[in-house]
Amino acid sequence: MASTAASPDFNREIHHRRVAQNTNDNASNYNAYSSSGPPVDSTLLPTGSRSLSFIGLQAWCLGNTFAGGLLLTIYLISNNSPWWRLPAFFTCLALFHFLEYYTTAQYNVPATRASSFLLFSNGSAYTTAHALATLEIVLSNFSSRYQLLIANPLVITVGLILIIVGQIARSVAMAHAGTNFNHTIARERKESHVLVQDGIYAWLRHPSYFGFFWWALGTQLLVGNKICLLGYTVVLWRFFARRIYGEERFLVQFFGSDYEEYKRKTSTYIPLIR
């Protein structure tokens, strides 16, 4: 008598068919939603990395951090407490990471995944930098003389302006580039790749890098960090100098003389990186 239990191979085949069907459905849904763009290859859509529960959890944590940090910052400032700088820093971080995901989800659906928040995918150096900035804020609160060296209304205002300008530049760049934007360097040209030269890209050659560079320095000016301001400047400049040099080698290969001409007409507006 034949067994009625399904074999492991049969179960695996059913699972693979369901995954393939779900992926194709996602591609069909996206193509229907974005009829103005080219059809999306279903193999480009993330599957396991698009965990809705993990996306929701990160969004919930960032939302609470932003709202709680903003309210606590206002409360501490109203009470003339220097500790306002700590929740202010986390408020900036929460908004930045939320907008990284939101902008990607809004304008670059095929690339959207749980890691688009960049909370856990920016590497140990990124985490270490923010941990050290947090530590400097905490330790400096025990020395009023240390705070007065840089934490004054003018510097705070400059820091806030840099944060706003940097955040707007990065988010607008991501939105305008759409599916041409990626958090990692593209080493091979795909059919969908185009050289974006209008909008914010008509003025800035790497507006997302410009935005992050000045946003990060702005956070350190806002909270009055002196050691981390210097550290951020050196580390970020070296990082973007290497990254822009490496990325532009591929862009010249992709677009040839068109990119060379575009490069001559624009600047990064990051000091000493033409």
mmCIF file of C-alpha atoms in Angstrom:
data_model
loop_
_atom_site.group_PDB
_atom_site.id
_atom_site.type_symbol
_atom_site.label_atom_id
_atom_site.label_comp_id
_atom_site.label_asym_id
_atom_site.label_seq_id
_atom_site.Cartn_x
_atom_site.Cartn_y
_atom_site.Cartn_z
ATOM 1 C CA MET A 1 0.000 0.000 0.000
ATOM 2 C CA ALA A 2 1.461 3.400 -1.010
ATOM 3 C CA SER A 3 2.191 5.917 1.758
ATOM 4 C CA THR A 4 0.063 9.092 1.721
ATOM 5 C CA ALA A 5 2.811 11.210 3.350
ATOM 6 C CA ALA A 6 4.555 13.615 0.997
ATOM 7 C CA SER A 7 8.265 12.940 0.409
ATOM 8 C CA PRO A 8 10.904 15.524 1.461
ATOM 9 C CA ASP A 9 11.829 16.088 -2.208
ATOM 10 C CA PHE A 10 8.200 16.748 -3.081
ATOM 11 C CA ASN A 11 7.859 19.244 -0.211
ATOM 12 C CA ARG A 12 10.999 21.058 -1.294
ATOM 13 C CA GLU A 13 9.713 21.262 -4.875
ATOM 14 C CA ILE A 14 6.420 22.778 -3.690
ATOM 15 C CA HIS A 15 8.340 25.311 -1.536
ATOM 16 C CA HIS A 16 10.568 26.394 -4.431
ATOM 17 C CA ARG A 17 7.551 26.801 -6.702
ATOM 18 C CA ARG A 18 5.810 28.987 -4.108
ATOM 19 C CA VAL A 19 8.899 31.180 -3.660
ATOM 20 C CA ALA A 20 9.233 31.589 -7.422
ATOM 21 C CA GLN A 21 5.547 32.423 -7.767
ATOM 22 C CA ASN A 22 5.714 35.009 -4.947
ATOM 23 C CA THR A 23 8.753 36.635 -6.544
ATOM 24 C CA ASN A 24 7.049 36.817 -9.936
ATOM 25 C CA ASP A 25 3.938 38.241 -8.293
ATOM 26 C CA ASN A 26 6.068 40.940 -6.627
ATOM 27 C CA ALA A 27 7.609 41.826 -9.986
ATOM 28 C CA SER A 28 4.211 41.980 -11.637
ATOM 29 C CA ASN A 29 2.843 44.167 -8.867
ATOM 30 C CA TYR A 30 5.801 46.540 -9.099
ATOM 31 C CA ASN A 31 5.572 46.772 -12.891
ATOM 32 C CA ALA A 32 1.871 47.546 -12.614
ATOM 33 C CA TYR A 33 2.577 50.191 -9.959
ATOM 34 C CA SER A 34 5.409 51.840 -11.917
ATOM 35 C CA SER A 35 4.122 51.627 -15.467
ATOM 36 C CA SER A 36 6.228 54.615 -16.509
ATOM 37 C CA GLY A 37 9.507 52.735 -16.048
ATOM 38 C CA PRO A 38 11.054 49.649 -17.658
ATOM 39 C CA PRO A 39 9.835 46.182 -16.599
ATOM 40 C CA VAL A 40 11.628 44.747 -13.586
ATOM 41 C CA ASP A 41 13.458 41.452 -13.815
ATOM 42 C CA SER A 42 11.975 39.232 -11.095
ATOM 43 C CA THR A 43 15.456 37.945 -10.223
ATOM 44 C CA LEU A 44 16.407 41.445 -9.021
ATOM 45 C CA LEU A 45 13.712 41.534 -6.360
ATOM 46 C CA PRO A 46 14.840 40.589 -2.840
ATOM 47 C CA THR A 47 13.037 37.699 -1.169
ATOM 48 C CA GLY A 48 14.325 36.631 2.222
ATOM 49 C CA SER A 49 15.978 40.029 2.819
ATOM 50 C CA ARG A 50 12.577 41.738 2.611
ATOM 51 C CA SER A 51 11.362 40.595 6.021
ATOM 52 C CA LEU A 52 8.269 42.649 6.746
ATOM 53 C CA SER A 53 8.468 41.932 10.473
ATOM 54 C CA PHE A 54 12.082 43.149 10.659
ATOM 55 C CA ILE A 55 11.237 46.209 8.568
ATOM 56 C CA GLY A 56 8.339 47.009 10.888
ATOM 57 C CA LEU A 57 10.457 46.506 14.003
ATOM 58 C CA GLN A 58 13.187 48.844 12.784
ATOM 59 C CA ALA A 59 10.662 51.487 11.744
ATOM 60 C CA TRP A 60 8.931 51.247 15.136
ATOM 61 C CA CYS A 61 12.224 51.638 17.034
ATOM 62 C CA LEU A 62 13.341 54.577 14.895
ATOM 63 C CA GLY A 63 9.965 56.298 15.236
ATOM 64 C CA ASN A 64 10.033 56.008 19.007
ATOM 65 C CA THR A 65 13.657 57.145 19.164
ATOM 66 C CA PHE A 66 12.914 60.184 17.007
ATOM 67 C CA ALA A 67 9.772 61.242 18.896
ATOM 68 C CA GLY A 68 11.213 60.537 22.343
ATOM 69 C CA GLY A 69 14.538 62.168 21.493
ATOM 70 C CA LEU A 70 12.908 65.302 20.118
ATOM 71 C CA LEU A 71 10.624 65.737 23.129
ATOM 72 C CA LEU A 72 13.469 65.098 25.569
ATOM 73 C CA THR A 73 15.720 67.559 23.735
ATOM 74 C CA ILE A 74 13.086 70.295 23.979
ATOM 75 C CA TYR A 75 12.481 69.541 27.663
ATOM 76 C CA LEU A 76 16.184 69.622 28.584
ATOM 77 C CA ILE A 77 16.823 72.828 26.618
ATOM 78 C CA SER A 78 13.898 74.488 28.399
ATOM 79 C CA ASN A 79 15.529 73.520 31.696
ATOM 80 C CA ASN A 80 19.006 74.762 30.623
ATOM 81 C CA SER A 81 20.453 71.271 30.911
ATOM 82 C CA PRO A 82 23.540 70.502 28.777
ATOM 83 C CA TRP A 83 22.299 66.920 28.476
ATOM 84 C CA TRP A 84 20.021 67.989 25.595
ATOM 85 C CA ARG A 85 22.869 67.178 23.241
ATOM 86 C CA LEU A 86 22.552 63.430 23.799
ATOM 87 C CA PRO A 87 18.888 62.985 22.749
ATOM 88 C CA ALA A 88 19.443 65.562 19.975
ATOM 89 C CA PHE A 89 22.175 63.362 18.498
ATOM 90 C CA PHE A 90 19.969 60.261 18.579
ATOM 91 C CA THR A 91 17.093 62.228 17.058
ATOM 92 C CA CYS A 92 19.297 63.107 14.079
ATOM 93 C CA LEU A 93 20.411 59.500 13.713
ATOM 94 C CA ALA A 94 16.855 58.157 13.890
ATOM 95 C CA LEU A 95 15.611 60.532 11.196
ATOM 96 C CA PHE A 96 18.571 59.809 8.934
ATOM 97 C CA HIS A 97 18.138 56.028 9.080
ATOM 98 C CA PHE A 98 14.372 56.197 8.625
ATOM 99 C CA LEU A 99 14.742 58.412 5.546
ATOM 100 C CA GLU A 100 17.309 56.013 4.073
ATOM 101 C CA TYR A 101 14.654 53.302 4.050
ATOM 102 C CA TYR A 102 11.682 55.512 3.196
ATOM 103 C CA THR A 103 13.367 57.134 0.200
ATOM 104 C CA THR A 104 14.522 53.776 -1.113
ATOM 105 C CA ALA A 105 11.066 52.262 -0.665
ATOM 106 C CA GLN A 106 9.395 55.225 -2.364
ATOM 107 C CA TYR A 107 11.686 55.635 -5.371
ATOM 108 C CA ASN A 108 13.676 52.404 -5.744
ATOM 109 C CA VAL A 109 11.321 49.528 -4.938
ATOM 110 C CA PRO A 110 13.447 46.716 -6.451
ATOM 111 C CA ALA A 111 16.334 47.558 -4.093
ATOM 112 C CA THR A 112 14.178 47.919 -0.975
ATOM 113 C CA ARG A 113 14.909 45.464 1.802
ATOM 114 C CA ALA A 114 15.252 45.358 5.577
ATOM 115 C CA SER A 115 18.893 46.440 5.329
ATOM 116 C CA SER A 116 17.881 49.658 3.529
ATOM 117 C CA PHE A 117 17.640 51.336 6.946
ATOM 118 C CA LEU A 118 21.462 50.960 7.084
ATOM 119 C CA LEU A 119 21.243 50.301 10.816
ATOM 120 C CA PHE A 120 23.334 47.139 10.707
ATOM 121 C CA SER A 121 24.964 47.212 7.277
ATOM 122 C CA ASN A 122 27.330 50.196 7.411
ATOM 123 C CA GLY A 123 30.208 48.310 8.955
ATOM 124 C CA SER A 124 32.009 48.412 12.298
ATOM 125 C CA ALA A 125 33.721 51.751 11.580
ATOM 126 C CA TYR A 126 30.340 53.473 11.266
ATOM 127 C CA THR A 127 29.094 51.982 14.531
ATOM 128 C CA THR A 128 32.347 52.813 16.310
ATOM 129 C CA ALA A 129 32.232 56.443 15.137
ATOM 130 C CA HIS A 130 28.750 57.008 16.552
ATOM 131 C CA ALA A 131 29.626 55.161 19.762
ATOM 132 C CA LEU A 132 32.636 57.437 20.272
ATOM 133 C CA ALA A 133 30.521 60.516 19.517
ATOM 134 C CA THR A 134 28.015 59.395 22.141
ATOM 135 C CA LEU A 135 30.828 58.818 24.636
ATOM 136 C CA GLU A 136 32.266 62.310 24.026
ATOM 137 C CA ILE A 137 28.853 63.875 24.595
ATOM 138 C CA VAL A 138 28.469 62.046 27.909
ATOM 139 C CA LEU A 139 31.979 62.789 29.182
ATOM 140 C CA SER A 140 31.932 66.436 28.090
ATOM 141 C CA ASN A 141 28.767 67.064 30.104
ATOM 142 C CA PHE A 142 30.914 66.811 33.225
ATOM 143 C CA SER A 143 33.117 69.735 32.110
ATOM 144 C CA SER A 144 31.494 73.105 31.471
ATOM 145 C CA ARG A 145 34.833 74.540 30.283
ATOM 146 C CA TYR A 146 35.120 71.829 27.625
ATOM 147 C CA GLN A 147 31.610 72.605 26.370
ATOM 148 C CA LEU A 148 32.221 76.348 26.095
ATOM 149 C CA LEU A 149 35.143 75.826 23.711
ATOM 150 C CA ILE A 150 32.752 75.022 20.865
ATOM 151 C CA ALA A 151 29.172 74.618 22.148
ATOM 152 C CA ASN A 152 27.871 78.160 21.593
ATOM 153 C CA PRO A 153 24.750 79.424 19.766
ATOM 154 C CA LEU A 154 26.607 80.300 16.542
ATOM 155 C CA VAL A 155 28.264 76.885 16.219
ATOM 156 C CA ILE A 156 25.024 75.111 17.113
ATOM 157 C CA THR A 157 23.199 77.082 14.411
ATOM 158 C CA VAL A 158 25.856 76.239 11.814
ATOM 159 C CA GLY A 159 25.630 72.572 12.805
ATOM 160 C CA LEU A 160 21.853 72.569 12.469
ATOM 161 C CA ILE A 161 22.053 74.203 9.024
ATOM 162 C CA LEU A 162 24.584 71.602 7.849
ATOM 163 C CA ILE A 163 22.364 68.786 9.123
ATOM 164 C CA ILE A 164 19.322 70.136 7.283
ATOM 165 C CA VAL A 165 21.192 70.883 4.041
ATOM 166 C CA GLY A 166 23.030 67.556 4.125
ATOM 167 C CA GLN A 167 19.898 65.519 4.825
ATOM 168 C CA ILE A 168 17.886 67.259 2.099
ATOM 169 C CA ALA A 169 20.696 66.846 -0.444
ATOM 170 C CA ARG A 170 21.057 63.129 0.257
ATOM 171 C CA SER A 171 17.340 62.343 0.228
ATOM 172 C CA VAL A 172 16.702 64.410 -2.910
ATOM 173 C CA ALA A 173 19.647 62.717 -4.647
ATOM 174 C CA MET A 174 18.317 59.261 -3.803
ATOM 175 C CA ALA A 175 14.810 60.187 -4.933
ATOM 176 C CA HIS A 176 15.955 61.782 -8.201
ATOM 177 C CA ALA A 177 18.276 58.905 -9.136
ATOM 178 C CA GLY A 178 15.536 56.354 -8.459
ATOM 179 C CA THR A 179 16.564 52.843 -9.507
ATOM 180 C CA ASN A 180 19.986 54.173 -10.564
ATOM 181 C CA PHE A 181 20.875 54.737 -6.891
ATOM 182 C CA ASN A 182 22.502 51.965 -4.905
ATOM 183 C CA HIS A 183 24.131 51.862 -1.487
ATOM 184 C CA THR A 184 26.961 49.792 -2.979
ATOM 185 C CA ILE A 185 29.192 50.592 -5.949
ATOM 186 C CA ALA A 186 27.942 49.070 -9.213
ATOM 187 C CA ARG A 187 30.830 47.255 -10.887
ATOM 188 C CA GLU A 188 28.888 46.149 -13.947
ATOM 189 C CA ARG A 189 26.591 48.258 -16.087
ATOM 190 C CA LYS A 190 22.999 47.028 -16.354
ATOM 191 C CA GLU A 191 20.594 47.938 -19.140
ATOM 192 C CA SER A 192 18.625 50.139 -16.719
ATOM 193 C CA HIS A 193 21.654 52.279 -15.786
ATOM 194 C CA VAL A 194 21.562 55.839 -17.099
ATOM 195 C CA LEU A 195 23.821 58.826 -16.433
ATOM 196 C CA VAL A 196 21.704 61.223 -14.383
ATOM 197 C CA GLN A 197 22.728 64.809 -15.112
ATOM 198 C CA ASP A 198 19.648 66.854 -14.294
ATOM 199 C CA GLY A 199 18.017 68.021 -11.078
ATOM 200 C CA ILE A 200 20.403 68.124 -8.144
ATOM 201 C CA TYR A 201 22.935 66.162 -10.223
ATOM 202 C CA ALA A 202 23.314 69.177 -12.502
ATOM 203 C CA TRP A 203 24.953 71.007 -9.584
ATOM 204 C CA LEU A 204 26.541 68.217 -7.551
ATOM 205 C CA ARG A 205 28.384 65.256 -9.022
ATOM 206 C CA HIS A 206 27.886 63.030 -5.975
ATOM 207 C CA PRO A 207 25.069 64.716 -4.020
ATOM 208 C CA SER A 208 24.410 61.748 -1.733
ATOM 209 C CA TYR A 209 28.070 61.769 -0.629
ATOM 210 C CA PHE A 210 28.022 65.550 -0.295
ATOM 211 C CA GLY A 211 24.896 65.236 1.835
ATOM 212 C CA PHE A 212 26.249 62.613 4.193
ATOM 213 C CA PHE A 213 29.633 64.313 4.592
ATOM 214 C CA TRP A 214 28.163 67.648 5.684
ATOM 215 C CA TRP A 215 25.300 66.027 7.621
ATOM 216 C CA ALA A 216 27.774 64.025 9.727
ATOM 217 C CA LEU A 217 29.982 67.038 10.448
ATOM 218 C CA GLY A 218 26.865 69.039 11.273
ATOM 219 C CA THR A 219 25.856 66.539 13.952
ATOM 220 C CA GLN A 220 29.195 66.981 15.692
ATOM 221 C CA LEU A 221 28.949 70.774 15.565
ATOM 222 C CA LEU A 222 25.409 70.625 16.916
ATOM 223 C CA VAL A 223 26.379 68.573 19.964
ATOM 224 C CA GLY A 224 29.702 70.346 20.549
ATOM 225 C CA ASN A 225 32.025 67.389 19.988
ATOM 226 C CA LYS A 226 35.549 68.560 19.252
ATOM 227 C CA ILE A 227 37.529 65.328 19.112
ATOM 228 C CA CYS A 228 34.896 63.537 17.040
ATOM 229 C CA LEU A 229 34.481 66.543 14.758
ATOM 230 C CA LEU A 230 38.137 66.233 13.824
ATOM 231 C CA GLY A 231 37.905 62.450 13.635
ATOM 232 C CA TYR A 232 34.765 62.522 11.478
ATOM 233 C CA THR A 233 36.356 65.053 9.115
ATOM 234 C CA VAL A 234 39.511 63.002 8.554
ATOM 235 C CA VAL A 235 37.846 59.596 8.319
ATOM 236 C CA LEU A 236 34.958 60.714 6.108
ATOM 237 C CA TRP A 237 37.224 62.690 3.781
ATOM 238 C CA ARG A 238 39.523 59.708 3.298
ATOM 239 C CA PHE A 239 36.557 57.366 2.818
ATOM 240 C CA PHE A 240 34.834 59.516 0.199
ATOM 241 C CA ALA A 241 38.095 60.353 -1.592
ATOM 242 C CA ARG A 242 38.757 56.636 -2.107
ATOM 243 C CA ARG A 243 35.132 55.795 -2.866
ATOM 244 C CA ILE A 244 34.631 58.581 -5.413
ATOM 245 C CA TYR A 245 37.916 57.736 -7.136
ATOM 246 C CA GLY A 246 36.978 54.054 -7.350
ATOM 247 C CA GLU A 247 33.383 54.687 -8.392
ATOM 248 C CA GLU A 248 34.333 57.147 -11.118
ATOM 249 C CA ARG A 249 36.655 54.603 -12.691
ATOM 250 C CA PHE A 250 33.621 52.395 -13.283
ATOM 251 C CA LEU A 251 31.475 55.330 -14.407
ATOM 252 C CA VAL A 252 34.037 56.261 -17.054
ATOM 253 C CA GLN A 253 33.944 52.652 -18.244
ATOM 254 C CA PHE A 254 30.135 52.719 -18.309
ATOM 255 C CA PHE A 255 29.564 56.098 -19.975
ATOM 256 C CA GLY A 256 32.917 57.045 -21.526
ATOM 257 C CA SER A 257 33.282 60.631 -22.767
ATOM 258 C CA ASP A 258 29.783 61.524 -21.543
ATOM 259 C CA TYR A 259 30.898 61.067 -17.957
ATOM 260 C CA GLU A 260 34.225 62.821 -18.564
ATOM 261 C CA GLU A 261 32.313 65.862 -19.844
ATOM 262 C CA TYR A 262 29.855 65.705 -16.936
ATOM 263 C CA LYS A 263 32.774 65.513 -14.500
ATOM 264 C CA ARG A 264 34.329 68.661 -15.970
ATOM 265 C CA LYS A 265 31.092 70.611 -15.496
ATOM 266 C CA THR A 266 30.378 69.625 -11.887
ATOM 267 C CA SER A 267 32.031 69.353 -8.483
ATOM 268 C CA THR A 268 31.574 67.255 -5.347
ATOM 269 C CA TYR A 269 31.764 70.304 -3.042
ATOM 270 C CA ILE A 270 33.673 68.167 -0.583
ATOM 271 C CA PRO A 271 36.969 69.961 0.225
ATOM 272 C CA LEU A 272 39.907 68.916 -1.978
ATOM 273 C CA ILE A 273 37.858 66.294 -3.828
ATOM 274 C CA ARG A 274 37.279 67.713 -7.289
#
